[in-house]
Tab-separated table of C-alpha atoms in Angstrom:
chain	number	residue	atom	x	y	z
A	1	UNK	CA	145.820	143.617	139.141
A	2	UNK	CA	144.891	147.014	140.839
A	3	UNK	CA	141.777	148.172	140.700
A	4	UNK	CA	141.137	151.948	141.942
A	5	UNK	CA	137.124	152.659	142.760
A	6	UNK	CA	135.684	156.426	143.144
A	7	UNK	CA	132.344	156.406	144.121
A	8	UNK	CA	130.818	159.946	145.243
A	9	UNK	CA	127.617	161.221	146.711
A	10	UNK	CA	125.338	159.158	144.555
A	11	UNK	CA	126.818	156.006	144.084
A	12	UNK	CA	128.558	153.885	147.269
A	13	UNK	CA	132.316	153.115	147.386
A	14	UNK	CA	131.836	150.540	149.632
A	15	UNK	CA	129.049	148.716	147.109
A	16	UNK	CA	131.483	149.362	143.953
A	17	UNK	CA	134.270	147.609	146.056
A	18	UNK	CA	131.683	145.024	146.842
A	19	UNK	CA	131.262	145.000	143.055
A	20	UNK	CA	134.923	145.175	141.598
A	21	UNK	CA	135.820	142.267	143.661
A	22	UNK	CA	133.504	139.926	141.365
A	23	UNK	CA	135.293	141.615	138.577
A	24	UNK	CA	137.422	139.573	136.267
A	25	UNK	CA	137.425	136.174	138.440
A	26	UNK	CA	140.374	134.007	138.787
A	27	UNK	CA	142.614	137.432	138.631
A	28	UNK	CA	144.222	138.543	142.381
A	29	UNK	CA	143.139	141.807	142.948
A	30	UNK	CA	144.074	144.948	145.077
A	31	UNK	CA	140.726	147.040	145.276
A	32	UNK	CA	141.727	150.565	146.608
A	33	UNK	CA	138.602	152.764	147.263
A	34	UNK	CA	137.790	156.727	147.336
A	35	UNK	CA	134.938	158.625	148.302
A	36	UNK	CA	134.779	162.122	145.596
A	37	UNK	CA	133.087	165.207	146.296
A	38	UNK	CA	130.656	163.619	149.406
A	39	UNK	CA	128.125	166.766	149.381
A	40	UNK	CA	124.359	166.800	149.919
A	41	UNK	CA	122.214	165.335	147.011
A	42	UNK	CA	121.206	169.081	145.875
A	43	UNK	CA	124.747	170.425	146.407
A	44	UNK	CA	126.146	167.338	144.078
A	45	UNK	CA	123.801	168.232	141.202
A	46	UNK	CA	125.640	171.310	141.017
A	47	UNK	CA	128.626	169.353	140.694
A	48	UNK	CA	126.531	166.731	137.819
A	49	UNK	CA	125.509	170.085	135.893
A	50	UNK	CA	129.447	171.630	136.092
A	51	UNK	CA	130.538	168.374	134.690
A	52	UNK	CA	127.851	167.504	131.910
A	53	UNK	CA	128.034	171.520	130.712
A	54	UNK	CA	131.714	171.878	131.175
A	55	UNK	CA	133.593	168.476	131.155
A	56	UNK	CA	135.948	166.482	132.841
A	57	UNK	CA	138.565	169.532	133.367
A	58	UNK	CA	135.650	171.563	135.236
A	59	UNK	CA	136.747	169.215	138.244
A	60	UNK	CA	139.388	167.601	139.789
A	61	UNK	CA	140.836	164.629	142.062
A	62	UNK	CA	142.273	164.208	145.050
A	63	UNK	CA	146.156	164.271	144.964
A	64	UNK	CA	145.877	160.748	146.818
A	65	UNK	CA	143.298	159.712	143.715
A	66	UNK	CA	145.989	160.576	141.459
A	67	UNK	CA	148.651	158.933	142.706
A	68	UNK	CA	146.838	155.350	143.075
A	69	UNK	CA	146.369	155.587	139.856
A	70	UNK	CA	149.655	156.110	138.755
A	71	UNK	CA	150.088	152.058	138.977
A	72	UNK	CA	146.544	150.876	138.723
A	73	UNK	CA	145.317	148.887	135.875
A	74	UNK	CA	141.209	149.078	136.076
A	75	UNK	CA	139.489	152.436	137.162
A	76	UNK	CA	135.691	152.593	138.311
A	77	UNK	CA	134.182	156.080	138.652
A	78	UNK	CA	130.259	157.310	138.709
A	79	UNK	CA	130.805	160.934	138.094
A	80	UNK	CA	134.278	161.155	139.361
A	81	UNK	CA	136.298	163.808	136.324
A	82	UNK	CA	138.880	161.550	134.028
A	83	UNK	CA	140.618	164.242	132.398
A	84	UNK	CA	143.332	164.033	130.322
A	85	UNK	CA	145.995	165.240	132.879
A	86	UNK	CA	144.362	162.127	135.109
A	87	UNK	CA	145.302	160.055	132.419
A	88	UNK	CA	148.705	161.387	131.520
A	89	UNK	CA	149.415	160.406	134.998
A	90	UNK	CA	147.779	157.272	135.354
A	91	UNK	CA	150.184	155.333	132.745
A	92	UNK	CA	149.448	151.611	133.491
A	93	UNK	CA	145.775	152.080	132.892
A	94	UNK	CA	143.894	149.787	131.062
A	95	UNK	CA	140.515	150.231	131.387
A	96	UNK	CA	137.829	152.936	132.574
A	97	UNK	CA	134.489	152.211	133.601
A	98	UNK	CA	131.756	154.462	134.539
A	99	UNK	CA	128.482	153.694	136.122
A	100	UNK	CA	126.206	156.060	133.385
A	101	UNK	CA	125.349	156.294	130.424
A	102	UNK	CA	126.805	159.545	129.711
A	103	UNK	CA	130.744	160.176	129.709
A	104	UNK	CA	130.868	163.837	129.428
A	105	UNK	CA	133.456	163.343	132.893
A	106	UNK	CA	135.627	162.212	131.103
A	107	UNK	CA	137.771	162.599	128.199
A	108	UNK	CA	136.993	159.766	125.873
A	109	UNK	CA	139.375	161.242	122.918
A	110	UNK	CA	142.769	161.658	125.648
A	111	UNK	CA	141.443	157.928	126.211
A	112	UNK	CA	141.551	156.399	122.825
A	113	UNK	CA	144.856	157.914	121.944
A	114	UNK	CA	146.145	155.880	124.993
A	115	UNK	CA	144.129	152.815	123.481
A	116	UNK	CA	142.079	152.520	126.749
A	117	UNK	CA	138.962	151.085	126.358
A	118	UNK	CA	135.947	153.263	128.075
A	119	UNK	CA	133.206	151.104	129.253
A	120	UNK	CA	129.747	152.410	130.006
A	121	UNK	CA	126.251	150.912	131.403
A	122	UNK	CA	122.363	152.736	131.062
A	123	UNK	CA	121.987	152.241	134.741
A	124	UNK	CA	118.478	153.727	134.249
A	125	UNK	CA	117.363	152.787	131.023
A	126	UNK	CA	113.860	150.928	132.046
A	127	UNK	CA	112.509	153.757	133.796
A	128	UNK	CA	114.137	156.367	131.357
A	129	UNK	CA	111.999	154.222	129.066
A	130	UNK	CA	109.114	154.055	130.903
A	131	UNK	CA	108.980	157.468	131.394
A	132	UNK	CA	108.991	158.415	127.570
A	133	UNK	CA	105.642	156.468	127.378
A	134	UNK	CA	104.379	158.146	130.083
A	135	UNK	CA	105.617	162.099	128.406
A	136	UNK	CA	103.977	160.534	125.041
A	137	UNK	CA	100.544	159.881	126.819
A	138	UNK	CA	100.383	163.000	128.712
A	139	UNK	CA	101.429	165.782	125.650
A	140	UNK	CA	99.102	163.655	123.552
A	141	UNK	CA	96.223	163.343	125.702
A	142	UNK	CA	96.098	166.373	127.575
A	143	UNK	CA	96.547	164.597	130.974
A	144	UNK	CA	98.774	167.173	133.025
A	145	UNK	CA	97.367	170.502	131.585
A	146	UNK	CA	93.584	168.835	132.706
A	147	UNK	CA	95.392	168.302	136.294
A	148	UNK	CA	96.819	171.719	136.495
A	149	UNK	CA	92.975	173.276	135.079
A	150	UNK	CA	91.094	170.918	137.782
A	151	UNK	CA	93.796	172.121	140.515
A	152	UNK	CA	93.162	175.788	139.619
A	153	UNK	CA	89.566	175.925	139.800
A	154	UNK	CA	88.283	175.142	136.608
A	155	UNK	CA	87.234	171.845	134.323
A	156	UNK	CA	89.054	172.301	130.869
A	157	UNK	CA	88.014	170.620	127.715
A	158	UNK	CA	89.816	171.936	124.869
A	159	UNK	CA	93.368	172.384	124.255
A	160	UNK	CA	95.687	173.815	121.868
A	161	UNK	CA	95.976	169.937	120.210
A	162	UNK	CA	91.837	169.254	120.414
A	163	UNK	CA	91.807	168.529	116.763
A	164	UNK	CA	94.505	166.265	116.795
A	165	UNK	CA	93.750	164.192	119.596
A	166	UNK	CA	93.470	160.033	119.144
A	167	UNK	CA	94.522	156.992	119.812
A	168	UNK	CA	97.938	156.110	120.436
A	169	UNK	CA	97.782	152.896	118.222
A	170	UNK	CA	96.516	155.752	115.251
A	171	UNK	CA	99.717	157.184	115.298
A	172	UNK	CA	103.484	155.942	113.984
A	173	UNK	CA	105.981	157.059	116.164
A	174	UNK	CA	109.710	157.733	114.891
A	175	UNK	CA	112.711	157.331	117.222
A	176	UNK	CA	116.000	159.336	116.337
A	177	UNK	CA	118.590	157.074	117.879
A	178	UNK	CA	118.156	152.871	118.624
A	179	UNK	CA	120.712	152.412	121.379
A	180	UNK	CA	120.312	150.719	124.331
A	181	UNK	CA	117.413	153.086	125.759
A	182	UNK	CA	115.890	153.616	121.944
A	183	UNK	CA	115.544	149.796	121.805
A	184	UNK	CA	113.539	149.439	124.684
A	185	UNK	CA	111.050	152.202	124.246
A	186	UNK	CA	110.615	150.795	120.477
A	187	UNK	CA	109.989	147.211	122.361
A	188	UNK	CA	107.843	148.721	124.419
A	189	UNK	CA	105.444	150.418	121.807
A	190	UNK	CA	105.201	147.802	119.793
A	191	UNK	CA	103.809	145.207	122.476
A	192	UNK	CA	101.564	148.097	122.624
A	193	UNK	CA	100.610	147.691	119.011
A	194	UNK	CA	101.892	151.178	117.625
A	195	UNK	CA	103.945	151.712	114.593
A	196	UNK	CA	107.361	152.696	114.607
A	197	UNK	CA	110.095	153.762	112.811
A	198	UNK	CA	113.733	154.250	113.444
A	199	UNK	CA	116.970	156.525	111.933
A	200	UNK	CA	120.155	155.458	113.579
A	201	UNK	CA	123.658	155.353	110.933
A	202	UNK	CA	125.536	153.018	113.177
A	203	UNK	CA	122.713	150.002	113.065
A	204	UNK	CA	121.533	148.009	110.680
A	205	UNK	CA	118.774	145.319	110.088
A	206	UNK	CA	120.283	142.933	111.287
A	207	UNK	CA	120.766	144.110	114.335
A	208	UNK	CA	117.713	145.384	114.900
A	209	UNK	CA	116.660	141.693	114.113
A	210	UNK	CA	118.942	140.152	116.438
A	211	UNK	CA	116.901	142.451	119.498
A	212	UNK	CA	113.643	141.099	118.222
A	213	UNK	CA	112.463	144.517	116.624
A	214	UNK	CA	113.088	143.360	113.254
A	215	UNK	CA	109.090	144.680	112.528
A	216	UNK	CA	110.738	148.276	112.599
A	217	UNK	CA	111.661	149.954	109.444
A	218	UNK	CA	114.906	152.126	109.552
A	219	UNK	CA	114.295	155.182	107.386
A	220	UNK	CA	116.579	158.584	106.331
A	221	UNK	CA	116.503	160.849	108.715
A	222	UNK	CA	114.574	163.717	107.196
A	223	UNK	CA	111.824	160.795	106.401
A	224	UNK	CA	111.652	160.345	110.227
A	225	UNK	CA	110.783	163.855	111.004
A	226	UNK	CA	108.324	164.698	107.828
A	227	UNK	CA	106.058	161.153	108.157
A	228	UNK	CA	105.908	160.854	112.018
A	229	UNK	CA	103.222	161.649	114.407
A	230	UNK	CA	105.588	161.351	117.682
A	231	UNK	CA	109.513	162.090	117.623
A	232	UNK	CA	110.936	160.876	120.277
A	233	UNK	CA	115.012	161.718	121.090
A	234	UNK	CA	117.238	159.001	122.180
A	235	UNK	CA	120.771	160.159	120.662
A	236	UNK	CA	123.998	161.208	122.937
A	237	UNK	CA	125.136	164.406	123.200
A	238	UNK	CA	128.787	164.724	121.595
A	239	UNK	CA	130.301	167.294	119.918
A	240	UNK	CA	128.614	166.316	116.444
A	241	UNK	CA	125.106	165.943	117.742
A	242	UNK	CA	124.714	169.120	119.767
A	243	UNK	CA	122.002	171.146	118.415
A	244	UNK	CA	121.411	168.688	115.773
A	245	UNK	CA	117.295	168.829	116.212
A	246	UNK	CA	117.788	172.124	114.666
A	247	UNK	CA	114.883	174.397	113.049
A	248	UNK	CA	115.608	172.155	109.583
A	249	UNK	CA	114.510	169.106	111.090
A	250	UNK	CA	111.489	170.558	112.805
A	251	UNK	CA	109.977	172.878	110.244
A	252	UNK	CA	109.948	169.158	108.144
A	253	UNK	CA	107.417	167.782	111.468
A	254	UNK	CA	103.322	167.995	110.808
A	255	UNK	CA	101.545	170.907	112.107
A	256	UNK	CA	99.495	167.567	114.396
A	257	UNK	CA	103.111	166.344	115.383
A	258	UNK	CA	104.855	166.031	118.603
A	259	UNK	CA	108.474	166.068	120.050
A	260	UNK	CA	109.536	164.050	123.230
A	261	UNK	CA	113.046	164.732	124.778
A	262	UNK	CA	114.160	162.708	127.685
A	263	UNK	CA	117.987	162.070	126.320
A	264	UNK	CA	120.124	165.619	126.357
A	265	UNK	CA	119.131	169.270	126.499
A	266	UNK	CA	122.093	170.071	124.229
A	267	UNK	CA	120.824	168.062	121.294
A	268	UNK	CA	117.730	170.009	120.460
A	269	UNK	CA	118.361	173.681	119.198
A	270	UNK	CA	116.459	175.433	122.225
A	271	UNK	CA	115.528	178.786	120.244
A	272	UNK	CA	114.098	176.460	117.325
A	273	UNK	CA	111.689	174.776	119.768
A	274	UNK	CA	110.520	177.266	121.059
A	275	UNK	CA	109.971	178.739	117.682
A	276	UNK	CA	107.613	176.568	116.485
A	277	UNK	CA	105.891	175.854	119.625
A	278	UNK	CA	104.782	179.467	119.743
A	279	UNK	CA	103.921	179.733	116.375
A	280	UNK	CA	102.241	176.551	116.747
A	281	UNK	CA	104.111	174.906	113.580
A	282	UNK	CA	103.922	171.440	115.390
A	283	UNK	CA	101.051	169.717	118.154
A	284	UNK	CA	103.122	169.793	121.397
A	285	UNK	CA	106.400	168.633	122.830
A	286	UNK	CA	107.307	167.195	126.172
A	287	UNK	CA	110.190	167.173	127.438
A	288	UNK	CA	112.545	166.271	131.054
A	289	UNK	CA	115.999	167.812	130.471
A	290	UNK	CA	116.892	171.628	129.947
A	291	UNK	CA	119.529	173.569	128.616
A	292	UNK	CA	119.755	175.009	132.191
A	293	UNK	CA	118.673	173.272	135.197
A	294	UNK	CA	116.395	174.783	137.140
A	295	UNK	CA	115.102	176.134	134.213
A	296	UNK	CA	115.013	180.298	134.441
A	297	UNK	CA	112.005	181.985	135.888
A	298	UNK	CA	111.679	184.061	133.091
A	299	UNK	CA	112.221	181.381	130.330
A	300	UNK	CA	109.707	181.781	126.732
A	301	UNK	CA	108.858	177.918	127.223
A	302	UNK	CA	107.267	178.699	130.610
A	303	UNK	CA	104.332	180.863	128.912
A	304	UNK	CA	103.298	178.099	126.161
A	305	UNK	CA	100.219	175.814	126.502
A	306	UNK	CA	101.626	173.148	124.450
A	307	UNK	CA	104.270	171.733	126.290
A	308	UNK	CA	104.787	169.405	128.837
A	309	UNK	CA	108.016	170.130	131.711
A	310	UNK	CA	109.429	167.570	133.805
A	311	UNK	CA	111.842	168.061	136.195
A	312	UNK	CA	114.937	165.838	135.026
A	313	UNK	CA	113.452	162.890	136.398
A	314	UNK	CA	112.967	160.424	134.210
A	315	UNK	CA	115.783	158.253	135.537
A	316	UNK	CA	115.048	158.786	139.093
A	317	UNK	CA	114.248	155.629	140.672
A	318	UNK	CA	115.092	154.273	143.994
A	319	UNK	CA	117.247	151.459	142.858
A	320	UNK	CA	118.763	152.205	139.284
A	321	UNK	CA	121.609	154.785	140.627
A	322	UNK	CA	122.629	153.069	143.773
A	323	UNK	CA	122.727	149.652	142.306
A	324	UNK	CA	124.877	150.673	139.018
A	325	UNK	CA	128.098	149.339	140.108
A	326	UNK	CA	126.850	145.719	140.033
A	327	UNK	CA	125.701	146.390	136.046
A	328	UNK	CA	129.350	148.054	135.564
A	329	UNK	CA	130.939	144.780	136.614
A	330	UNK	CA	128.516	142.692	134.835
A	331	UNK	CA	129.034	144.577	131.516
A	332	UNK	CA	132.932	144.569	132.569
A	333	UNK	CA	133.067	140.644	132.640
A	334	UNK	CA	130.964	140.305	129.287
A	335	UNK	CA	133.840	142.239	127.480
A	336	UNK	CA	136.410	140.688	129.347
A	337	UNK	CA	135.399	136.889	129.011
A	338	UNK	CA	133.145	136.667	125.594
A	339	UNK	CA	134.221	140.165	123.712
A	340	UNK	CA	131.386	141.872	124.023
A	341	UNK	CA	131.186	145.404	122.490
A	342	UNK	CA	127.744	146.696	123.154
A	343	UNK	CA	128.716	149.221	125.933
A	344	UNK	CA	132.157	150.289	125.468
A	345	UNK	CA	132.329	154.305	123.478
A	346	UNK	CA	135.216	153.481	122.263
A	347	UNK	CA	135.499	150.460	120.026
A	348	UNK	CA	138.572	150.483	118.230
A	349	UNK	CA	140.173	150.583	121.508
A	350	UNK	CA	139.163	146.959	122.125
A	351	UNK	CA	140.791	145.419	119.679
A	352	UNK	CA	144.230	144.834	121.196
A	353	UNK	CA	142.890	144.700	124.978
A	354	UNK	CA	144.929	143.175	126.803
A	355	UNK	CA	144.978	143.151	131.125
């Protein structure tokens, strides 16, 4: 079996080779490694932005990738581009994984028609989590437009959301997507006694159930956004869900309701939320992820009072990047050994896997 590893700025070849060789025990193995696009941290997030706006064709291999693949069976990549000229080439391949959640590097559909099986891991999903709670308290309560007041000379006391303001367990928060992130941040909640609700098509009850949220109620999705307090986004971005938070869905939110975004910039229609921030037509938002990054000088959202900005950051912690590998493999051996399903995009693929 031959196993070709890209790791890149980010994400250590040498610790994915570490990784892949616990991968699939009892197989021989030939681990061949690359390093891709080795730039400074701030010089690679031009690279992450060219990719997640653009796709995997916005980059390229190495002519020496390419050819390893050419007879490889397994390929491990963080950000490294899997277009669909990489996989035209790469004809023995049997299965990609990727050390993120998202796979906008690579070209899932040139994948499935080849029938090979894309396997992801949410690398940062606890502190992507975390962080939601943390946006929720601080639109809700006030806490970072109080900071900014204090630090510019003056002791604020009301805000645009004064006569909304309460306790978090008054409130019923609705999450628009229960994957592997939306799970967690529902766990999370509840343990903190608040109500929540859930719209996600590709769950069910039952599964919910079998996580230990079985309290939560899945509703339609326009109930989601006209009964909660708190929306909170936790959806991919593909093709079908860009700009789905569109002005429909928010002119249904309460005038005393917020939005929290800390999945994709793409899925929430950016004109729309700015719209009804302005005119005030919901609470607040808060949100970590922009439709451009660094977000424009001159950009409307900048002048409102009733947002909260983060800097992309809600996944950024010193161990959940660098260790991803070792989840890949993990996630990897599950499917391999016991079927499972949970992480890989495309499922139909799976069926007839075969190394």
């Amino acid at each position: 079996m031959k196993i070709v590893v890209v790791g890149d700025t980010l994400v250590s070849s040498d610790y994915m080779e570490k990784q892949a060789e616990r991968l699939f025990p009892g197989h021989d193995k030939k681990i061949v490694k690359f390093d891709w696009e080795m730039k400074t941290k701030e010089e690679f997030q031009e690279v992450i932005l060219d990719l997640e706006k653009n796709g995997p064709e916005a980059r390229k291999l190495s002519e020496e990738i390419t050819n390893e693949l050419k007879d490889a069976d397994i390929l491990m990549v963080h950000f490294a581009p899997v277009s669909k000229a990489t996989l035209d080439k790469a004809v023995n391949l049997k299965l990609i994984g990727t050390c993120r959640g998202g796979v906008e590097h690579i070209d899932i559909e040139a994948a499935t028609e080849k029938n090979i099986p894309v396997l992801h891991v949410i690398r940062n999903a606890e502190p992507v989590a975390e962080f939601t709670l943390g946006l929720i308290y601080s639109e809700c309560r006030n806490i970072t437009r109080s900071h900014v007041s204090i630090i510019n000379g003056g002791w604020r006391k009301s805000f645009p959301n004064s006569r909304y303001v309460t306790t978090l367990s008054e409130l019923q928060v609705g999450l628009l997507g229960m994957g592997y992130i939306g799970k967690i941040v529902a766990g999370k909640l509840i343990k903190l006694g608040i109500k929540v609700k859930a719209h996600d098509p590709f769950i069910n009850k039952e599964d919910l159930e079998k996580d230990g949220l079985g309290d939560i109620e899945l509703v339609p999705l326009e109930d989601l956004f006209r009964n909660s307090d708190i929306i909170s986004l936790h959806i991919r971005l593909t093709d079908e869900t860009r700009n789905f938070v569109n002005m429909g869905l928010l002119s249904l939110m309460k005038e005393s309701a917020y939005l929290i975004n800390t999945a994709r910039a793409g899925i929430l229609d950016e004109k729309a939320l700015v719209e009804v921030l302005a005119k005030k037509k919901i609470a607040g938002a808060a949100i970590d992820v922009f439709w451009e990054e660094p977000i424009p000088e001159n950009h409307p959202i900048l002048k409102l009072d009733n947002v909260t900005l983060t800097t992309h950051i809600a996944g950024d912690t010193v161990d959940a990047i660098p260790k991803a590998p070792k989840l890949l493999v993990n996630e990897m051996n599950e499917f391999f050994n016991n079927g499972k399903l949970d992480m890989i995009i495309n499922r139909k693929t799976a069926e007839n896997f075969k190394l």
